[in-house]
């Protein structure tokens, strides 16, 4: 009888330990998910280039150097990460992601970045009399807390035309910017492909 009691007590203790471990695992998992670093685009998820594959560098802390056109001055360096992408031709891209302290600060940052892009063409013309520039609004992308796509074309008297696509998207307290650029004009730029890239970028954050 004593032997059976001991066995029952041992089994009860074992079940308690297992249950405690399961509860601890359940508690830790959401916390780990909340502090996980946001994921970045893979090169193949950028709009296809007709003559080259895309290549990508490592995810790096801070903002790119030099600062990105249009949005660089609005980016907080301490909480930013970025990844550079390039092709064998004149087309390149970058993604910058910022994790803010809360959703209110992230909303403010997304608004600041969108405004910086809207004002970028006027600012470029004011800073350099040899530049003419144009901004276009390519609309929203319905993903997580939303994203917006912009286009900016610049023409320099000496170096010709450059065209840029920007997306600003948010998922909770995290904001991401995708910037695509090449020599040329608005004709033939991959807006549908870039919107697909934008959706992927925001969905991949977490």
Short mmCIF file of C-alpha atoms in Angstrom, two decimals:
data_model
loop_
_atom_site.label_atom_id
_atom_site.label_comp_id
_atom_site.label_asym_id
_atom_site.label_seq_id
_atom_site.Cartn_x
_atom_site.Cartn_y
_atom_site.Cartn_z
CA UNK A 1 0.00 0.00 0.00
CA UNK A 2 2.77 2.39 0.90
CA UNK A 3 4.50 1.59 -2.39
CA UNK A 4 1.32 2.46 -4.34
CA UNK A 5 0.90 5.78 -2.51
CA UNK A 6 4.45 6.74 -3.35
CA UNK A 7 3.87 5.90 -7.03
CA UNK A 8 0.72 8.04 -7.09
CA UNK A 9 2.54 10.95 -5.46
CA UNK A 10 5.40 10.65 -7.98
CA UNK A 11 2.93 10.61 -10.88
CA UNK A 12 1.12 13.68 -9.50
CA UNK A 13 4.40 15.56 -9.12
CA UNK A 14 5.41 14.63 -12.68
CA UNK A 15 2.08 15.87 -14.07
CA UNK A 16 2.44 19.14 -12.14
CA UNK A 17 5.94 19.70 -13.58
CA UNK A 18 4.74 18.97 -17.13
CA UNK A 19 1.74 21.29 -16.74
CA UNK A 20 3.97 24.04 -15.33
CA UNK A 21 6.39 23.72 -18.24
CA UNK A 22 3.54 23.89 -20.74
CA UNK A 23 2.14 27.01 -19.04
CA UNK A 24 5.58 28.62 -19.04
CA UNK A 25 5.98 27.86 -22.75
CA UNK A 26 2.59 29.38 -23.44
CA UNK A 27 3.53 32.55 -21.54
CA UNK A 28 6.95 33.00 -23.13
CA UNK A 29 5.93 32.55 -26.76
CA UNK A 30 3.88 35.77 -27.15
CA UNK A 31 6.60 37.81 -25.43
CA UNK A 32 9.23 36.39 -27.77
CA UNK A 33 7.02 37.15 -30.75
CA UNK A 34 6.52 40.75 -29.59
CA UNK A 35 10.27 41.37 -29.39
CA UNK A 36 11.20 39.51 -32.59
CA UNK A 37 13.07 41.59 -35.16
CA UNK A 38 11.00 42.44 -38.26
CA UNK A 39 11.81 40.47 -41.40
CA UNK A 40 13.03 42.10 -44.63
CA UNK A 41 12.34 41.51 -48.31
CA UNK A 42 14.27 38.90 -50.24
CA UNK A 43 15.83 40.07 -53.54
CA UNK A 44 13.45 37.92 -55.62
CA UNK A 45 10.47 39.76 -54.06
CA UNK A 46 11.34 43.04 -55.80
CA UNK A 47 9.71 43.90 -59.16
CA UNK A 48 11.39 41.72 -61.81
CA UNK A 49 14.11 43.39 -63.88
CA UNK A 50 14.07 42.47 -67.59
CA UNK A 51 17.85 42.04 -67.83
CA UNK A 52 19.13 41.02 -64.42
CA UNK A 53 18.47 39.19 -61.19
CA UNK A 54 18.22 41.18 -57.97
CA UNK A 55 20.94 40.91 -55.32
CA UNK A 56 20.74 41.87 -51.64
CA UNK A 57 23.16 42.89 -48.91
CA UNK A 58 22.86 42.09 -45.21
CA UNK A 59 20.37 43.73 -42.86
CA UNK A 60 22.36 46.54 -41.21
CA UNK A 61 21.62 48.72 -38.19
CA UNK A 62 21.07 52.45 -38.73
CA UNK A 63 20.09 54.35 -41.85
CA UNK A 64 21.76 53.96 -45.27
CA UNK A 65 24.81 56.08 -46.09
CA UNK A 66 24.23 58.25 -48.06
CA UNK A 67 20.77 59.02 -46.72
CA UNK A 68 17.92 57.93 -49.01
CA UNK A 69 16.50 60.50 -51.42
CA UNK A 70 13.32 62.23 -50.15
CA UNK A 71 12.99 60.38 -46.81
CA UNK A 72 16.50 60.46 -45.33
CA UNK A 73 16.06 63.49 -43.08
CA UNK A 74 12.87 62.04 -41.54
CA UNK A 75 14.39 58.71 -40.50
CA UNK A 76 15.46 58.12 -36.86
CA UNK A 77 18.94 56.60 -37.07
CA UNK A 78 19.00 54.89 -33.67
CA UNK A 79 15.94 52.68 -34.26
CA UNK A 80 16.35 52.04 -37.99
CA UNK A 81 17.58 49.01 -39.89
CA UNK A 82 18.09 48.76 -43.63
CA UNK A 83 18.90 46.39 -46.47
CA UNK A 84 20.29 47.39 -49.89
CA UNK A 85 19.39 45.70 -53.19
CA UNK A 86 20.87 46.07 -56.67
CA UNK A 87 20.86 44.68 -60.21
CA UNK A 88 23.60 44.43 -62.83
CA UNK A 89 22.19 47.56 -64.45
CA UNK A 90 21.13 51.01 -63.18
CA UNK A 91 18.20 49.80 -61.05
CA UNK A 92 18.57 49.59 -57.27
CA UNK A 93 16.40 49.53 -54.17
CA UNK A 94 16.52 49.69 -50.39
CA UNK A 95 14.23 48.87 -47.48
CA UNK A 96 14.39 50.77 -44.20
CA UNK A 97 12.44 49.59 -41.16
CA UNK A 98 11.87 51.44 -37.89
CA UNK A 99 10.44 49.91 -34.69
CA UNK A 100 8.86 52.64 -32.58
CA UNK A 101 7.95 52.51 -28.87
CA UNK A 102 4.22 52.36 -29.56
CA UNK A 103 1.62 52.56 -32.32
CA UNK A 104 0.99 56.29 -31.84
CA UNK A 105 4.65 57.11 -32.53
CA UNK A 106 4.66 54.75 -35.51
CA UNK A 107 1.58 56.46 -36.96
CA UNK A 108 3.27 59.85 -36.56
CA UNK A 109 6.43 58.58 -38.28
CA UNK A 110 4.48 57.11 -41.21
CA UNK A 111 2.68 60.45 -41.69
CA UNK A 112 5.99 62.31 -41.54
CA UNK A 113 7.55 60.03 -44.17
CA UNK A 114 4.56 60.28 -46.52
CA UNK A 115 4.61 64.08 -46.23
CA UNK A 116 8.37 64.16 -46.90
CA UNK A 117 7.83 62.25 -50.15
CA UNK A 118 4.89 64.45 -51.21
CA UNK A 119 7.05 67.56 -50.72
CA UNK A 120 10.20 66.03 -52.21
CA UNK A 121 9.82 67.29 -55.79
CA UNK A 122 9.26 70.92 -54.69
CA UNK A 123 12.16 70.67 -52.25
CA UNK A 124 14.51 69.27 -54.93
CA UNK A 125 13.71 72.18 -57.27
CA UNK A 126 14.23 74.74 -54.48
CA UNK A 127 17.61 73.25 -53.54
CA UNK A 128 18.98 73.05 -57.09
CA UNK A 129 17.90 75.44 -59.89
CA UNK A 130 19.14 72.94 -62.49
CA UNK A 131 16.59 70.32 -61.34
CA UNK A 132 12.97 69.91 -62.35
CA UNK A 133 10.91 67.32 -60.48
CA UNK A 134 7.42 65.82 -60.30
CA UNK A 135 5.58 63.81 -57.63
CA UNK A 136 2.79 61.32 -58.31
CA UNK A 137 0.45 59.56 -55.89
CA UNK A 138 -0.05 55.90 -56.83
CA UNK A 139 -2.53 55.23 -54.03
CA UNK A 140 -2.93 52.94 -51.05
CA UNK A 141 -2.15 49.27 -50.63
CA UNK A 142 -4.58 47.47 -48.32
CA UNK A 143 -2.23 45.55 -46.00
CA UNK A 144 -2.05 45.51 -42.17
CA UNK A 145 -2.40 49.15 -41.00
CA UNK A 146 -2.03 50.36 -44.58
CA UNK A 147 0.64 51.48 -47.05
CA UNK A 148 0.93 54.24 -49.65
CA UNK A 149 2.91 54.27 -52.90
CA UNK A 150 4.47 57.40 -54.42
CA UNK A 151 6.53 58.22 -57.51
CA UNK A 152 9.10 61.02 -57.90
CA UNK A 153 10.83 61.90 -61.17
CA UNK A 154 13.82 64.27 -61.29
CA UNK A 155 15.48 65.77 -64.35
CA UNK A 156 18.91 67.35 -64.00
CA UNK A 157 20.27 69.64 -66.70
CA UNK A 158 23.55 67.67 -66.82
CA UNK A 159 22.77 64.09 -65.84
CA UNK A 160 19.30 63.38 -67.28
CA UNK A 161 16.29 61.68 -65.68
CA UNK A 162 15.92 59.56 -62.57
CA UNK A 163 12.69 57.97 -61.39
CA UNK A 164 11.89 56.71 -57.91
CA UNK A 165 9.10 54.65 -56.36
CA UNK A 166 8.47 54.83 -52.61
CA UNK A 167 6.19 52.88 -50.32
CA UNK A 168 5.50 53.68 -46.67
CA UNK A 169 3.71 50.93 -44.74
CA UNK A 170 2.93 50.17 -41.10
CA UNK A 171 2.25 47.06 -39.04
CA UNK A 172 1.52 47.99 -35.44
CA UNK A 173 4.44 49.97 -34.02
CA UNK A 174 6.73 49.14 -36.97
CA UNK A 175 7.10 51.32 -40.09
CA UNK A 176 8.86 50.25 -43.27
CA UNK A 177 9.92 52.23 -46.34
CA UNK A 178 10.72 50.58 -49.67
CA UNK A 179 12.58 52.74 -52.22
CA UNK A 180 13.14 51.64 -55.85
CA UNK A 181 15.10 53.79 -58.33
CA UNK A 182 16.53 53.76 -61.83
CA UNK A 183 17.50 56.13 -64.64
CA UNK A 184 14.50 57.09 -66.75
CA UNK A 185 11.04 58.62 -66.52
CA UNK A 186 7.59 57.54 -65.34
CA UNK A 187 7.04 55.66 -68.63
CA UNK A 188 7.06 51.91 -68.06
CA UNK A 189 7.89 51.92 -64.34
CA UNK A 190 6.65 48.75 -62.58
CA UNK A 191 3.90 50.23 -60.42
CA UNK A 192 1.80 47.01 -60.17
CA UNK A 193 4.92 44.97 -59.36
CA UNK A 194 6.05 47.53 -56.80
CA UNK A 195 2.63 47.44 -55.11
CA UNK A 196 2.98 43.66 -54.87
CA UNK A 197 6.44 44.15 -53.33
CA UNK A 198 4.94 46.66 -50.88
CA UNK A 199 2.27 44.20 -49.76
CA UNK A 200 4.91 41.51 -49.29
CA UNK A 201 7.22 43.86 -47.35
CA UNK A 202 4.53 44.86 -44.84
CA UNK A 203 3.20 41.31 -44.46
CA UNK A 204 6.71 40.01 -43.83
CA UNK A 205 7.45 42.38 -40.94
CA UNK A 206 5.97 39.89 -38.42
#
